[in-house]
Amino acid sequence: VVKCAAWVVPLADGMPKKALHLVPARYTRAQQVFTMADRPDTTAFMIQDWLLVGPFDNTKGAGFDTAYGPEQDQTKPAYTGMGGKEVAWTRLQPGKPALGKGVVNLRGRFAGVNDNATAYALTNITSDRDRAVTLFTGSDDTITAWVNGKPVIARNVYRAAAPDQDRVDIQLKKGENTLLLKVC
């Protein structure tokens, strides 16, 4: 059995004549959507080896602008987290490969605290040379990212997570590089 899908994309339906010049761009976008089924599975190469710490407070969205302990010093084993409780770095998937298929889901990782919370994820990336690469991220909700202590992404958004929502060109140095993520 062969399954097929069909779409009807009105490129100029209801469009005023003075806006008809937009049709080529709409056609190009429709073509991109049609070919997405042929796109390689980008979720097959997601970083799976993370150290996690949290939760920290995000009441009324304040976590995005609050610099908690991991932003100052990732080498500390523990910090004061939400409600004054001590929170420590824990490895997400000990013994698993560094790269793997699928997204990293933080739901349920922090003693049942899922709402109004901030969490950090830390990993090391080893590069055989200095190089420019593209970092793709997705988050539910806000995300901030630092590479070697330098901020590279700061998105104060409310959205559902999806792969490749954000992309930024970053510079890796030869040797060890740190990637720190903050999700609120």
PDB file of C-alpha atoms in Angstrom:
ATOM      1  CA  VAL A   1       0.000   0.000   0.000  1.00  0.00           C
ATOM      2  CA  VAL A   2       1.373   3.383  -0.998  1.00  0.00           C
ATOM      3  CA  LYS A   3       0.215   6.313   1.069  1.00  0.00           C
ATOM      4  CA  CYS A   4       0.165   9.710  -0.560  1.00  0.00           C
ATOM      5  CA  ALA A   5      -0.588  13.145   0.779  1.00  0.00           C
ATOM      6  CA  ALA A   6      -1.900  16.076  -1.205  1.00  0.00           C
ATOM      7  CA  TRP A   7      -2.134  19.721  -0.361  1.00  0.00           C
ATOM      8  CA  VAL A   8      -3.945  22.628  -1.871  1.00  0.00           C
ATOM      9  CA  VAL A   9      -2.018  25.831  -1.365  1.00  0.00           C
ATOM     10  CA  PRO A  10      -3.822  28.983  -2.500  1.00  0.00           C
ATOM     11  CA  LEU A  11      -0.945  31.164  -3.632  1.00  0.00           C
ATOM     12  CA  ALA A  12      -2.978  34.170  -4.704  1.00  0.00           C
ATOM     13  CA  ASP A  13      -6.439  33.452  -3.280  1.00  0.00           C
ATOM     14  CA  GLY A  14      -7.993  36.686  -2.049  1.00  0.00           C
ATOM     15  CA  MET A  15      -4.772  38.606  -2.608  1.00  0.00           C
ATOM     16  CA  PRO A  16      -5.153  42.191  -3.899  1.00  0.00           C
ATOM     17  CA  LYS A  17      -3.634  42.783  -7.335  1.00  0.00           C
ATOM     18  CA  LYS A  18      -1.058  45.165  -5.913  1.00  0.00           C
ATOM     19  CA  ALA A  19       0.300  42.305  -3.735  1.00  0.00           C
ATOM     20  CA  LEU A  20       0.601  39.703  -6.506  1.00  0.00           C
ATOM     21  CA  HIS A  21       4.368  40.199  -6.498  1.00  0.00           C
ATOM     22  CA  LEU A  22       4.345  38.087  -3.281  1.00  0.00           C
ATOM     23  CA  VAL A  23       3.202  34.958  -5.148  1.00  0.00           C
ATOM     24  CA  PRO A  24       6.724  33.752  -6.053  1.00  0.00           C
ATOM     25  CA  ALA A  25       7.792  33.826  -2.390  1.00  0.00           C
ATOM     26  CA  ARG A  26       4.625  31.968  -1.367  1.00  0.00           C
ATOM     27  CA  TYR A  27       5.301  29.386  -4.064  1.00  0.00           C
ATOM     28  CA  THR A  28       8.882  28.930  -2.849  1.00  0.00           C
ATOM     29  CA  ARG A  29       7.674  28.452   0.744  1.00  0.00           C
ATOM     30  CA  ALA A  30       5.066  25.914  -0.404  1.00  0.00           C
ATOM     31  CA  GLN A  31       7.786  23.983  -2.246  1.00  0.00           C
ATOM     32  CA  GLN A  32       9.926  23.969   0.903  1.00  0.00           C
ATOM     33  CA  VAL A  33       7.039  22.539   2.919  1.00  0.00           C
ATOM     34  CA  PHE A  34       6.400  19.844   0.286  1.00  0.00           C
ATOM     35  CA  THR A  35      10.019  18.684   0.365  1.00  0.00           C
ATOM     36  CA  MET A  36      10.292  18.534   4.151  1.00  0.00           C
ATOM     37  CA  ALA A  37       9.384  14.851   4.030  1.00  0.00           C
ATOM     38  CA  ASP A  38      12.711  14.271   2.268  1.00  0.00           C
ATOM     39  CA  ARG A  39      14.659  16.198   4.897  1.00  0.00           C
ATOM     40  CA  PRO A  40      17.173  14.151   6.885  1.00  0.00           C
ATOM     41  CA  ASP A  41      16.207  13.265  10.437  1.00  0.00           C
ATOM     42  CA  THR A  42      18.024  15.948  12.427  1.00  0.00           C
ATOM     43  CA  THR A  43      16.887  14.391  15.704  1.00  0.00           C
ATOM     44  CA  ALA A  44      19.303  11.494  15.094  1.00  0.00           C
ATOM     45  CA  PHE A  45      22.289  13.654  16.093  1.00  0.00           C
ATOM     46  CA  MET A  46      21.200  15.427  19.253  1.00  0.00           C
ATOM     47  CA  ILE A  47      23.511  15.794  22.241  1.00  0.00           C
ATOM     48  CA  GLN A  48      22.404  13.331  24.908  1.00  0.00           C
ATOM     49  CA  ASP A  49      25.289  13.622  27.390  1.00  0.00           C
ATOM     50  CA  TRP A  50      24.314  16.428  29.762  1.00  0.00           C
ATOM     51  CA  LEU A  51      24.824  17.381  33.362  1.00  0.00           C
ATOM     52  CA  LEU A  52      21.587  18.878  34.727  1.00  0.00           C
ATOM     53  CA  VAL A  53      20.916  21.086  37.726  1.00  0.00           C
ATOM     54  CA  GLY A  54      17.696  22.595  39.011  1.00  0.00           C
ATOM     55  CA  PRO A  55      15.058  23.574  39.663  1.00  0.00           C
ATOM     56  CA  PHE A  56      15.589  27.264  40.266  1.00  0.00           C
ATOM     57  CA  ASP A  57      12.687  29.703  40.617  1.00  0.00           C
ATOM     58  CA  ASN A  58      10.916  31.081  37.539  1.00  0.00           C
ATOM     59  CA  THR A  59       7.842  32.619  39.179  1.00  0.00           C
ATOM     60  CA  LYS A  60       6.247  35.181  36.842  1.00  0.00           C
ATOM     61  CA  GLY A  61       8.989  34.482  34.274  1.00  0.00           C
ATOM     62  CA  ALA A  62      11.718  36.009  36.464  1.00  0.00           C
ATOM     63  CA  GLY A  63      14.164  33.141  35.830  1.00  0.00           C
ATOM     64  CA  PHE A  64      15.145  34.394  32.394  1.00  0.00           C
ATOM     65  CA  ASP A  65      16.695  37.579  33.807  1.00  0.00           C
ATOM     66  CA  THR A  66      18.008  36.019  37.039  1.00  0.00           C
ATOM     67  CA  ALA A  67      21.604  34.792  36.978  1.00  0.00           C
ATOM     68  CA  TYR A  68      21.617  31.694  39.173  1.00  0.00           C
ATOM     69  CA  GLY A  69      24.795  29.959  40.391  1.00  0.00           C
ATOM     70  CA  PRO A  70      25.571  27.912  37.266  1.00  0.00           C
ATOM     71  CA  GLU A  71      25.940  31.128  35.255  1.00  0.00           C
ATOM     72  CA  GLN A  72      28.785  32.274  37.509  1.00  0.00           C
ATOM     73  CA  ASP A  73      30.565  28.984  38.175  1.00  0.00           C
ATOM     74  CA  GLN A  74      29.765  25.611  36.613  1.00  0.00           C
ATOM     75  CA  THR A  75      32.470  23.872  38.664  1.00  0.00           C
ATOM     76  CA  LYS A  76      30.518  24.003  41.942  1.00  0.00           C
ATOM     77  CA  PRO A  77      28.928  20.644  42.767  1.00  0.00           C
ATOM     78  CA  ALA A  78      25.719  22.190  44.202  1.00  0.00           C
ATOM     79  CA  TYR A  79      23.726  25.435  44.467  1.00  0.00           C
ATOM     80  CA  THR A  80      20.773  26.838  46.363  1.00  0.00           C
ATOM     81  CA  GLY A  81      17.725  26.139  44.232  1.00  0.00           C
ATOM     82  CA  MET A  82      13.976  26.664  44.382  1.00  0.00           C
ATOM     83  CA  GLY A  83      12.590  26.932  47.909  1.00  0.00           C
ATOM     84  CA  GLY A  84      16.098  27.152  49.390  1.00  0.00           C
ATOM     85  CA  LYS A  85      16.792  23.465  48.662  1.00  0.00           C
ATOM     86  CA  GLU A  86      20.255  22.351  47.639  1.00  0.00           C
ATOM     87  CA  VAL A  87      20.403  21.188  44.016  1.00  0.00           C
ATOM     88  CA  ALA A  88      23.355  19.320  42.523  1.00  0.00           C
ATOM     89  CA  TRP A  89      24.558  18.460  39.038  1.00  0.00           C
ATOM     90  CA  THR A  90      23.365  15.016  37.905  1.00  0.00           C
ATOM     91  CA  ARG A  91      24.211  13.197  34.714  1.00  0.00           C
ATOM     92  CA  LEU A  92      21.208  12.852  32.396  1.00  0.00           C
ATOM     93  CA  GLN A  93      21.985   9.427  30.930  1.00  0.00           C
ATOM     94  CA  PRO A  94      25.081   7.842  32.447  1.00  0.00           C
ATOM     95  CA  GLY A  95      26.765   5.326  30.174  1.00  0.00           C
ATOM     96  CA  LYS A  96      24.818   6.350  27.057  1.00  0.00           C
ATOM     97  CA  PRO A  97      26.438   7.669  23.852  1.00  0.00           C
ATOM     98  CA  ALA A  98      27.071  11.416  23.697  1.00  0.00           C
ATOM     99  CA  LEU A  99      25.016  11.740  20.502  1.00  0.00           C
ATOM    100  CA  GLY A 100      21.725  10.015  19.928  1.00  0.00           C
ATOM    101  CA  LYS A 101      18.245  10.158  18.544  1.00  0.00           C
ATOM    102  CA  GLY A 102      15.536  12.242  20.101  1.00  0.00           C
ATOM    103  CA  VAL A 103      15.033  15.319  22.185  1.00  0.00           C
ATOM    104  CA  VAL A 104      16.079  15.726  25.798  1.00  0.00           C
ATOM    105  CA  ASN A 105      12.955  15.938  27.941  1.00  0.00           C
ATOM    106  CA  LEU A 106      13.340  17.556  31.359  1.00  0.00           C
ATOM    107  CA  ARG A 107       9.768  16.790  32.471  1.00  0.00           C
ATOM    108  CA  GLY A 108       9.835  14.968  35.783  1.00  0.00           C
ATOM    109  CA  ARG A 109      13.615  15.296  36.246  1.00  0.00           C
ATOM    110  CA  PHE A 110      13.412  17.687  39.197  1.00  0.00           C
ATOM    111  CA  ALA A 111      11.266  16.061  41.893  1.00  0.00           C
ATOM    112  CA  GLY A 112       8.051  16.707  39.992  1.00  0.00           C
ATOM    113  CA  VAL A 113       8.660  20.451  39.595  1.00  0.00           C
ATOM    114  CA  ASN A 114       7.800  21.296  35.992  1.00  0.00           C
ATOM    115  CA  ASP A 115       6.118  24.698  36.097  1.00  0.00           C
ATOM    116  CA  ASN A 116       7.621  28.050  37.036  1.00  0.00           C
ATOM    117  CA  ALA A 117      11.055  26.470  37.111  1.00  0.00           C
ATOM    118  CA  THR A 118      14.470  27.113  35.597  1.00  0.00           C
ATOM    119  CA  ALA A 119      17.010  24.394  34.810  1.00  0.00           C
ATOM    120  CA  TYR A 120      20.553  24.306  33.464  1.00  0.00           C
ATOM    121  CA  ALA A 121      22.206  21.736  31.213  1.00  0.00           C
ATOM    122  CA  LEU A 122      25.972  21.560  30.738  1.00  0.00           C
ATOM    123  CA  THR A 123      28.082  19.534  28.317  1.00  0.00           C
ATOM    124  CA  ASN A 124      31.569  19.552  26.841  1.00  0.00           C
ATOM    125  CA  ILE A 125      32.264  19.458  23.132  1.00  0.00           C
ATOM    126  CA  THR A 126      35.712  18.407  21.972  1.00  0.00           C
ATOM    127  CA  SER A 127      36.926  19.816  18.667  1.00  0.00           C
ATOM    128  CA  ASP A 128      39.996  18.647  16.771  1.00  0.00           C
ATOM    129  CA  ARG A 129      40.609  22.215  15.528  1.00  0.00           C
ATOM    130  CA  ASP A 130      39.337  25.785  15.715  1.00  0.00           C
ATOM    131  CA  ARG A 131      36.139  25.852  13.686  1.00  0.00           C
ATOM    132  CA  ALA A 132      32.877  27.632  13.046  1.00  0.00           C
ATOM    133  CA  VAL A 133      29.769  25.461  13.461  1.00  0.00           C
ATOM    134  CA  THR A 134      26.045  26.030  13.702  1.00  0.00           C
ATOM    135  CA  LEU A 135      24.240  25.335  16.969  1.00  0.00           C
ATOM    136  CA  PHE A 136      20.583  24.353  16.585  1.00  0.00           C
ATOM    137  CA  THR A 137      18.319  24.463  19.644  1.00  0.00           C
ATOM    138  CA  GLY A 138      14.669  24.181  20.551  1.00  0.00           C
ATOM    139  CA  SER A 139      13.023  24.795  23.899  1.00  0.00           C
ATOM    140  CA  ASP A 140       9.850  24.893  25.938  1.00  0.00           C
ATOM    141  CA  ASP A 141       9.888  27.866  26.776  1.00  0.00           C
ATOM    142  CA  THR A 142      12.805  30.315  27.091  1.00  0.00           C
ATOM    143  CA  ILE A 143      16.390  29.403  26.262  1.00  0.00           C
ATOM    144  CA  THR A 144      19.768  30.982  26.869  1.00  0.00           C
ATOM    145  CA  ALA A 145      23.015  29.408  25.675  1.00  0.00           C
ATOM    146  CA  TRP A 146      26.671  30.113  26.392  1.00  0.00           C
ATOM    147  CA  VAL A 147      29.644  28.645  24.547  1.00  0.00           C
ATOM    148  CA  ASN A 148      32.866  28.895  26.536  1.00  0.00           C
ATOM    149  CA  GLY A 149      31.192  31.471  28.781  1.00  0.00           C
ATOM    150  CA  LYS A 150      30.112  33.713  25.889  1.00  0.00           C
ATOM    151  CA  PRO A 151      26.345  34.229  25.425  1.00  0.00           C
ATOM    152  CA  VAL A 152      25.230  33.043  21.987  1.00  0.00           C
ATOM    153  CA  ILE A 153      21.425  32.692  22.321  1.00  0.00           C
ATOM    154  CA  ALA A 154      18.919  34.487  24.541  1.00  0.00           C
ATOM    155  CA  ARG A 155      15.269  33.900  23.603  1.00  0.00           C
ATOM    156  CA  ASN A 156      12.626  34.996  26.091  1.00  0.00           C
ATOM    157  CA  VAL A 157       9.770  33.181  24.352  1.00  0.00           C
ATOM    158  CA  TYR A 158       6.762  31.066  25.254  1.00  0.00           C
ATOM    159  CA  ARG A 159       6.475  28.129  22.895  1.00  0.00           C
ATOM    160  CA  ALA A 160       6.336  24.373  22.623  1.00  0.00           C
ATOM    161  CA  ALA A 161       9.692  22.716  21.986  1.00  0.00           C
ATOM    162  CA  ALA A 162      10.609  21.605  18.475  1.00  0.00           C
ATOM    163  CA  PRO A 163      13.955  20.764  16.882  1.00  0.00           C
ATOM    164  CA  ASP A 164      15.887  23.581  15.225  1.00  0.00           C
ATOM    165  CA  GLN A 165      13.746  26.486  16.457  1.00  0.00           C
ATOM    166  CA  ASP A 166      16.865  28.594  16.906  1.00  0.00           C
ATOM    167  CA  ARG A 167      20.160  28.518  15.096  1.00  0.00           C
ATOM    168  CA  VAL A 168      23.316  30.462  15.670  1.00  0.00           C
ATOM    169  CA  ASP A 169      26.818  30.254  14.262  1.00  0.00           C
ATOM    170  CA  ILE A 170      29.338  29.630  17.029  1.00  0.00           C
ATOM    171  CA  GLN A 171      33.097  29.315  17.256  1.00  0.00           C
ATOM    172  CA  LEU A 172      34.647  26.194  18.779  1.00  0.00           C
ATOM    173  CA  LYS A 173      38.281  26.262  19.813  1.00  0.00           C
ATOM    174  CA  LYS A 174      40.607  23.303  19.472  1.00  0.00           C
ATOM    175  CA  GLY A 175      40.127  21.046  22.501  1.00  0.00           C
ATOM    176  CA  GLU A 176      37.409  21.233  25.151  1.00  0.00           C
ATOM    177  CA  ASN A 177      34.493  23.660  24.761  1.00  0.00           C
ATOM    178  CA  THR A 178      31.657  24.144  27.244  1.00  0.00           C
ATOM    179  CA  LEU A 179      28.016  24.519  26.245  1.00  0.00           C
ATOM    180  CA  LEU A 180      25.703  25.742  28.984  1.00  0.00           C
ATOM    181  CA  LEU A 181      21.941  25.965  28.415  1.00  0.00           C
ATOM    182  CA  LYS A 182      19.334  27.615  30.606  1.00  0.00           C
ATOM    183  CA  VAL A 183      15.679  26.758  30.068  1.00  0.00           C
ATOM    184  CA  CYS A 184      12.829  28.413  31.963  1.00  0.00           C
TER     185      CYS A 184
END
